[in-house]
Amino acid sequence: MVDHEVDTPRGAAVVDADPADRRGALPGDGVLARVRAGAGELTGALRRVAEHVLSDPEAAARATIVELAERSGTSPATITRFCRAMGFEGYADLRLGIAAETGRARSAGWTVDIGREIQPGDPLERVLGQIMAADTRAMHDTAALLDLAQVERAAVAIAGASRVNIFGASGSALVGEEMQFSLHRIGVAAWAWSDVHEGLASAALLGPGDVALGISHSGQTRETIELLAEAGSRGATTVALTGFPRSPLAELADLVLLTASQATTFRPDALSARHPQLVVLDLLYIAVAQRTHDRAHAAFRRTAQAVDGHKAAKGATA
């Protein structure tokens, strides 16, 4: 049954976005990552199209616009709106992009076991292959989604900041602590906060010239949103690390760094996003170090010397 409803996502601007906001969509340029990231913002018929494309990308790449409409229970007009929402001029461009991406994935072996449930009796060799394939795909998707101009601006802001606050809850807090450690090693005054009360007190003391980084894969963690909003209200530059470009966290941030994820059994999106998050923050850390080279090099040398005495001597036995 074909559904001829006219549907839009929560904000009409998602569908009728200005071409300048479509992130320069090119065939094969992280198409499926973009669909995954945007699916949560779609509703009704448009969401059904996204889910159908993600469930079998290779079949979607072979289908005509009428066939895809029938299989997703929508209409050709909805498929056209979906293409525009994903940043494509038309269905031909979307098909070409999906075909190119699935072809690369197949040749690289990324499709092996992705989406297959891990069974209790699966050998560890198969489990390892599935994890490696999923993480490899997530890394490539993240590289396609990431706006390097936003990374550049965030690096410049952090390099010149008097103070950097990092906010995150649960697993995101662990990622934030890793970033704090990296920044401290090169002499950047950074603090990671997971407790909302302590975080709010610290955010309230920020001001222009400071930076606040909020980490949340869903972009919907209430505490992280509140902390970043407080920092922003004090004039600090706010940065969001999230998997959803139109999430509440992303909407209030000055700069948005996007990551992709590839869920597997026992590793839902929030857990499978950890490695891509660390890669993006590692890129940001190195970009900061580049822009503070002399200071960073000296600080890294001093911090390394400070802990050197706690390393086991060569040839020592337990």
mmCIF file with all atom_site columns, N, CA, C and O in Angstrom, residues 257-286:
data_model
loop_
_atom_site.group_PDB
_atom_site.id
_atom_site.type_symbol
_atom_site.label_atom_id
_atom_site.label_alt_id
_atom_site.label_comp_id
_atom_site.label_asym_id
_atom_site.label_entity_id
_atom_site.label_seq_id
_atom_site.pdbx_PDB_ins_code
_atom_site.Cartn_x
_atom_site.Cartn_y
_atom_site.Cartn_z
_atom_site.occupancy
_atom_site.B_iso_or_equiv
_atom_site.pdbx_formal_charge
_atom_site.auth_seq_id
_atom_site.auth_comp_id
_atom_site.auth_asym_id
_atom_site.auth_atom_id
_atom_site.pdbx_PDB_model_num
ATOM 1   N N  . LEU A 1 257 ? 30.294 19.150 16.647 1.00 0.00 ? 257 LEU A N  1
ATOM 2   C CA . LEU A 1 257 ? 31.162 18.109 16.111 1.00 0.00 ? 257 LEU A CA 1
ATOM 3   C C  . LEU A 1 257 ? 30.354 16.813 16.081 1.00 0.00 ? 257 LEU A C  1
ATOM 4   O O  . LEU A 1 257 ? 29.905 16.326 17.124 1.00 0.00 ? 257 LEU A O  1
ATOM 5   N N  . LEU A 1 258 ? 30.158 16.268 14.888 1.00 0.00 ? 258 LEU A N  1
ATOM 6   C CA . LEU A 1 258 ? 29.287 15.110 14.726 1.00 0.00 ? 258 LEU A CA 1
ATOM 7   C C  . LEU A 1 258 ? 30.063 13.802 14.681 1.00 0.00 ? 258 LEU A C  1
ATOM 8   O O  . LEU A 1 258 ? 31.164 13.735 14.120 1.00 0.00 ? 258 LEU A O  1
ATOM 9   N N  . THR A 1 259 ? 29.477 12.767 15.273 1.00 0.00 ? 259 THR A N  1
ATOM 10  C CA . THR A 1 259 ? 30.046 11.428 15.205 1.00 0.00 ? 259 THR A CA 1
ATOM 11  C C  . THR A 1 259 ? 28.975 10.459 14.730 1.00 0.00 ? 259 THR A C  1
ATOM 12  O O  . THR A 1 259 ? 27.778 10.707 14.884 1.00 0.00 ? 259 THR A O  1
ATOM 13  N N  . ALA A 1 260 ? 29.422 9.352  14.157 1.00 0.00 ? 260 ALA A N  1
ATOM 14  C CA . ALA A 1 260 ? 28.518 8.288  13.733 1.00 0.00 ? 260 ALA A CA 1
ATOM 15  C C  . ALA A 1 260 ? 28.731 7.083  14.636 1.00 0.00 ? 260 ALA A C  1
ATOM 16  O O  . ALA A 1 260 ? 29.721 7.000  15.366 1.00 0.00 ? 260 ALA A O  1
ATOM 17  N N  . SER A 1 261 ? 27.803 6.146  14.589 1.00 0.00 ? 261 SER A N  1
ATOM 18  C CA . SER A 1 261 ? 27.955 4.921  15.370 1.00 0.00 ? 261 SER A CA 1
ATOM 19  C C  . SER A 1 261 ? 27.390 3.765  14.560 1.00 0.00 ? 261 SER A C  1
ATOM 20  O O  . SER A 1 261 ? 26.600 3.956  13.638 1.00 0.00 ? 261 SER A O  1
ATOM 21  N N  . GLN A 1 262 ? 27.804 2.566  14.901 1.00 0.00 ? 262 GLN A N  1
ATOM 22  C CA . GLN A 1 262 ? 27.317 1.360  14.243 1.00 0.00 ? 262 GLN A CA 1
ATOM 23  C C  . GLN A 1 262 ? 27.025 0.343  15.334 1.00 0.00 ? 262 GLN A C  1
ATOM 24  O O  . GLN A 1 262 ? 27.926 -0.319 15.852 1.00 0.00 ? 262 GLN A O  1
ATOM 25  N N  . ALA A 1 263 ? 25.774 0.261  15.741 1.00 0.00 ? 263 ALA A N  1
ATOM 26  C CA . ALA A 1 263 ? 25.392 -0.594 16.857 1.00 0.00 ? 263 ALA A CA 1
ATOM 27  C C  . ALA A 1 263 ? 25.572 -2.068 16.518 1.00 0.00 ? 263 ALA A C  1
ATOM 28  O O  . ALA A 1 263 ? 25.396 -2.493 15.375 1.00 0.00 ? 263 ALA A O  1
ATOM 29  N N  . THR A 1 264 ? 25.948 -2.840 17.526 1.00 0.00 ? 264 THR A N  1
ATOM 30  C CA . THR A 1 264 ? 26.019 -4.292 17.416 1.00 0.00 ? 264 THR A CA 1
ATOM 31  C C  . THR A 1 264 ? 25.381 -4.873 18.676 1.00 0.00 ? 264 THR A C  1
ATOM 32  O O  . THR A 1 264 ? 25.051 -4.141 19.608 1.00 0.00 ? 264 THR A O  1
ATOM 33  N N  . THR A 1 265 ? 25.238 -6.189 18.704 1.00 0.00 ? 265 THR A N  1
ATOM 34  C CA . THR A 1 265 ? 24.678 -6.838 19.884 1.00 0.00 ? 265 THR A CA 1
ATOM 35  C C  . THR A 1 265 ? 25.504 -6.486 21.118 1.00 0.00 ? 265 THR A C  1
ATOM 36  O O  . THR A 1 265 ? 26.734 -6.538 21.080 1.00 0.00 ? 265 THR A O  1
ATOM 37  N N  . PHE A 1 266 ? 24.827 -6.121 22.197 1.00 0.00 ? 266 PHE A N  1
ATOM 38  C CA . PHE A 1 266 ? 25.437 -5.712 23.463 1.00 0.00 ? 266 PHE A CA 1
ATOM 39  C C  . PHE A 1 266 ? 26.138 -4.364 23.373 1.00 0.00 ? 266 PHE A C  1
ATOM 40  O O  . PHE A 1 266 ? 26.713 -3.904 24.352 1.00 0.00 ? 266 PHE A O  1
ATOM 41  N N  . ARG A 1 267 ? 26.133 -3.734 22.202 1.00 0.00 ? 267 ARG A N  1
ATOM 42  C CA . ARG A 1 267 ? 26.762 -2.420 22.035 1.00 0.00 ? 267 ARG A CA 1
ATOM 43  C C  . ARG A 1 267 ? 25.783 -1.503 21.305 1.00 0.00 ? 267 ARG A C  1
ATOM 44  O O  . ARG A 1 267 ? 25.911 -1.284 20.100 1.00 0.00 ? 267 ARG A O  1
ATOM 45  N N  . PRO A 1 268 ? 24.784 -0.987 22.005 1.00 0.00 ? 268 PRO A N  1
ATOM 46  C CA . PRO A 1 268 ? 23.850 -0.064 21.368 1.00 0.00 ? 268 PRO A CA 1
ATOM 47  C C  . PRO A 1 268 ? 24.565 1.225  20.972 1.00 0.00 ? 268 PRO A C  1
ATOM 48  O O  . PRO A 1 268 ? 25.752 1.404  21.255 1.00 0.00 ? 268 PRO A O  1
ATOM 49  N N  . ASP A 1 269 ? 23.828 2.121  20.318 1.00 0.00 ? 269 ASP A N  1
ATOM 50  C CA . ASP A 1 269 ? 24.445 3.329  19.769 1.00 0.00 ? 269 ASP A CA 1
ATOM 51  C C  . ASP A 1 269 ? 25.324 4.067  20.774 1.00 0.00 ? 269 ASP A C  1
ATOM 52  O O  . ASP A 1 269 ? 26.433 4.488  20.453 1.00 0.00 ? 269 ASP A O  1
ATOM 53  N N  . ALA A 1 270 ? 24.818 4.267  21.992 1.00 0.00 ? 270 ALA A N  1
ATOM 54  C CA . ALA A 1 270 ? 25.565 5.062  22.967 1.00 0.00 ? 270 ALA A CA 1
ATOM 55  C C  . ALA A 1 270 ? 26.917 4.443  23.280 1.00 0.00 ? 270 ALA A C  1
ATOM 56  O O  . ALA A 1 270 ? 27.909 5.147  23.487 1.00 0.00 ? 270 ALA A O  1
ATOM 57  N N  . LEU A 1 271 ? 26.994 3.106  23.313 1.00 0.00 ? 271 LEU A N  1
ATOM 58  C CA . LEU A 1 271 ? 28.268 2.439  23.598 1.00 0.00 ? 271 LEU A CA 1
ATOM 59  C C  . LEU A 1 271 ? 29.152 2.373  22.360 1.00 0.00 ? 271 LEU A C  1
ATOM 60  O O  . LEU A 1 271 ? 30.361 2.562  22.442 1.00 0.00 ? 271 LEU A O  1
ATOM 61  N N  . SER A 1 272 ? 28.551 2.098  21.209 1.00 0.00 ? 272 SER A N  1
ATOM 62  C CA . SER A 1 272 ? 29.347 1.980  19.986 1.00 0.00 ? 272 SER A CA 1
ATOM 63  C C  . SER A 1 272 ? 29.861 3.331  19.517 1.00 0.00 ? 272 SER A C  1
ATOM 64  O O  . SER A 1 272 ? 30.733 3.400  18.650 1.00 0.00 ? 272 SER A O  1
ATOM 65  N N  . ALA A 1 273 ? 29.356 4.417  20.098 1.00 0.00 ? 273 ALA A N  1
ATOM 66  C CA . ALA A 1 273 ? 29.817 5.759  19.718 1.00 0.00 ? 273 ALA A CA 1
ATOM 67  C C  . ALA A 1 273 ? 31.125 6.141  20.405 1.00 0.00 ? 273 ALA A C  1
ATOM 68  O O  . ALA A 1 273 ? 31.736 7.151  20.045 1.00 0.00 ? 273 ALA A O  1
ATOM 69  N N  . ARG A 1 274 ? 31.580 5.362  21.396 1.00 0.00 ? 274 ARG A N  1
ATOM 70  C CA . ARG A 1 274 ? 32.748 5.756  22.177 1.00 0.00 ? 274 ARG A CA 1
ATOM 71  C C  . ARG A 1 274 ? 34.002 5.940  21.325 1.00 0.00 ? 274 ARG A C  1
ATOM 72  O O  . ARG A 1 274 ? 34.713 6.932  21.445 1.00 0.00 ? 274 ARG A O  1
ATOM 73  N N  . HIS A 1 275 ? 34.304 4.963  20.473 1.00 0.00 ? 275 HIS A N  1
ATOM 74  C CA . HIS A 1 275 ? 35.523 5.064  19.672 1.00 0.00 ? 275 HIS A CA 1
ATOM 75  C C  . HIS A 1 275 ? 35.472 6.239  18.704 1.00 0.00 ? 275 HIS A C  1
ATOM 76  O O  . HIS A 1 275 ? 36.453 6.998  18.618 1.00 0.00 ? 275 HIS A O  1
ATOM 77  N N  . PRO A 1 276 ? 34.391 6.442  17.963 1.00 0.00 ? 276 PRO A N  1
ATOM 78  C CA . PRO A 1 276 ? 34.321 7.646  17.116 1.00 0.00 ? 276 PRO A CA 1
ATOM 79  C C  . PRO A 1 276 ? 34.443 8.939  17.918 1.00 0.00 ? 276 PRO A C  1
ATOM 80  O O  . PRO A 1 276 ? 35.085 9.889  17.467 1.00 0.00 ? 276 PRO A O  1
ATOM 81  N N  . GLN A 1 277 ? 33.850 8.988  19.111 1.00 0.00 ? 277 GLN A N  1
ATOM 82  C CA . GLN A 1 277 ? 33.976 10.190 19.944 1.00 0.00 ? 277 GLN A CA 1
ATOM 83  C C  . GLN A 1 277 ? 35.432 10.438 20.310 1.00 0.00 ? 277 GLN A C  1
ATOM 84  O O  . GLN A 1 277 ? 35.920 11.575 20.246 1.00 0.00 ? 277 GLN A O  1
ATOM 85  N N  . LEU A 1 278 ? 36.141 9.384  20.692 1.00 0.00 ? 278 LEU A N  1
ATOM 86  C CA . LEU A 1 278 ? 37.545 9.532  21.072 1.00 0.00 ? 278 LEU A CA 1
ATOM 87  C C  . LEU A 1 278 ? 38.394 9.973  19.887 1.00 0.00 ? 278 LEU A C  1
ATOM 88  O O  . LEU A 1 278 ? 39.338 10.756 20.043 1.00 0.00 ? 278 LEU A O  1
ATOM 89  N N  . VAL A 1 279 ? 38.058 9.476  18.694 1.00 0.00 ? 279 VAL A N  1
ATOM 90  C CA . VAL A 1 279 ? 38.813 9.872  17.503 1.00 0.00 ? 279 VAL A CA 1
ATOM 91  C C  . VAL A 1 279 ? 38.633 11.360 17.218 1.00 0.00 ? 279 VAL A C  1
ATOM 92  O O  . VAL A 1 279 ? 39.590 12.085 16.931 1.00 0.00 ? 279 VAL A O  1
ATOM 93  N N  . VAL A 1 280 ? 37.385 11.839 17.311 1.00 0.00 ? 280 VAL A N  1
ATOM 94  C CA . VAL A 1 280 ? 37.127 13.255 17.054 1.00 0.00 ? 280 VAL A CA 1
ATOM 95  C C  . VAL A 1 280 ? 37.817 14.124 18.108 1.00 0.00 ? 280 VAL A C  1
ATOM 96  O O  . VAL A 1 280 ? 38.424 15.156 17.783 1.00 0.00 ? 280 VAL A O  1
ATOM 97  N N  . LEU A 1 281 ? 37.756 13.716 19.364 1.00 0.00 ? 281 LEU A N  1
ATOM 98  C CA . LEU A 1 281 ? 38.413 14.506 20.409 1.00 0.00 ? 281 LEU A CA 1
ATOM 99  C C  . LEU A 1 281 ? 39.931 14.431 20.276 1.00 0.00 ? 281 LEU A C  1
ATOM 100 O O  . LEU A 1 281 ? 40.635 15.392 20.594 1.00 0.00 ? 281 LEU A O  1
ATOM 101 N N  . ASP A 1 282 ? 40.441 13.312 19.804 1.00 0.00 ? 282 ASP A N  1
ATOM 102 C CA . ASP A 1 282 ? 41.880 13.218 19.569 1.00 0.00 ? 282 ASP A CA 1
ATOM 103 C C  . ASP A 1 282 ? 42.294 14.185 18.453 1.00 0.00 ? 282 ASP A C  1
ATOM 104 O O  . ASP A 1 282 ? 43.338 14.843 18.544 1.00 0.00 ? 282 ASP A O  1
ATOM 105 N N  . LEU A 1 283 ? 41.477 14.268 17.425 1.00 0.00 ? 283 LEU A N  1
ATOM 106 C CA . LEU A 1 283 ? 41.732 15.224 16.351 1.00 0.00 ? 283 LEU A CA 1
ATOM 107 C C  . LEU A 1 283 ? 41.709 16.648 16.885 1.00 0.00 ? 283 LEU A C  1
ATOM 108 O O  . LEU A 1 283 ? 42.586 17.468 16.559 1.00 0.00 ? 283 LEU A O  1
ATOM 109 N N  . LEU A 1 284 ? 40.734 16.941 17.721 1.00 0.00 ? 284 LEU A N  1
ATOM 110 C CA . LEU A 1 284 ? 40.620 18.281 18.297 1.00 0.00 ? 284 LEU A CA 1
ATOM 111 C C  . LEU A 1 284 ? 41.826 18.580 19.187 1.00 0.00 ? 284 LEU A C  1
ATOM 112 O O  . LEU A 1 284 ? 42.397 19.685 19.133 1.00 0.00 ? 284 LEU A O  1
ATOM 113 N N  . TYR A 1 285 ? 42.235 17.618 20.000 1.00 0.00 ? 285 TYR A N  1
ATOM 114 C CA . TYR A 1 285 ? 43.401 17.788 20.877 1.00 0.00 ? 285 TYR A CA 1
ATOM 115 C C  . TYR A 1 285 ? 44.662 18.076 20.071 1.00 0.00 ? 285 TYR A C  1
ATOM 116 O O  . TYR A 1 285 ? 45.442 18.987 20.400 1.00 0.00 ? 285 TYR A O  1
ATOM 117 N N  . ILE A 1 286 ? 44.885 17.310 19.010 1.00 0.00 ? 286 ILE A N  1
ATOM 118 C CA . ILE A 1 286 ? 46.075 17.521 18.185 1.00 0.00 ? 286 ILE A CA 1
ATOM 119 C C  . ILE A 1 286 ? 46.013 18.880 17.504 1.00 0.00 ? 286 ILE A C  1
ATOM 120 O O  . ILE A 1 286 ? 47.033 19.582 17.389 1.00 0.00 ? 286 ILE A O  1
#
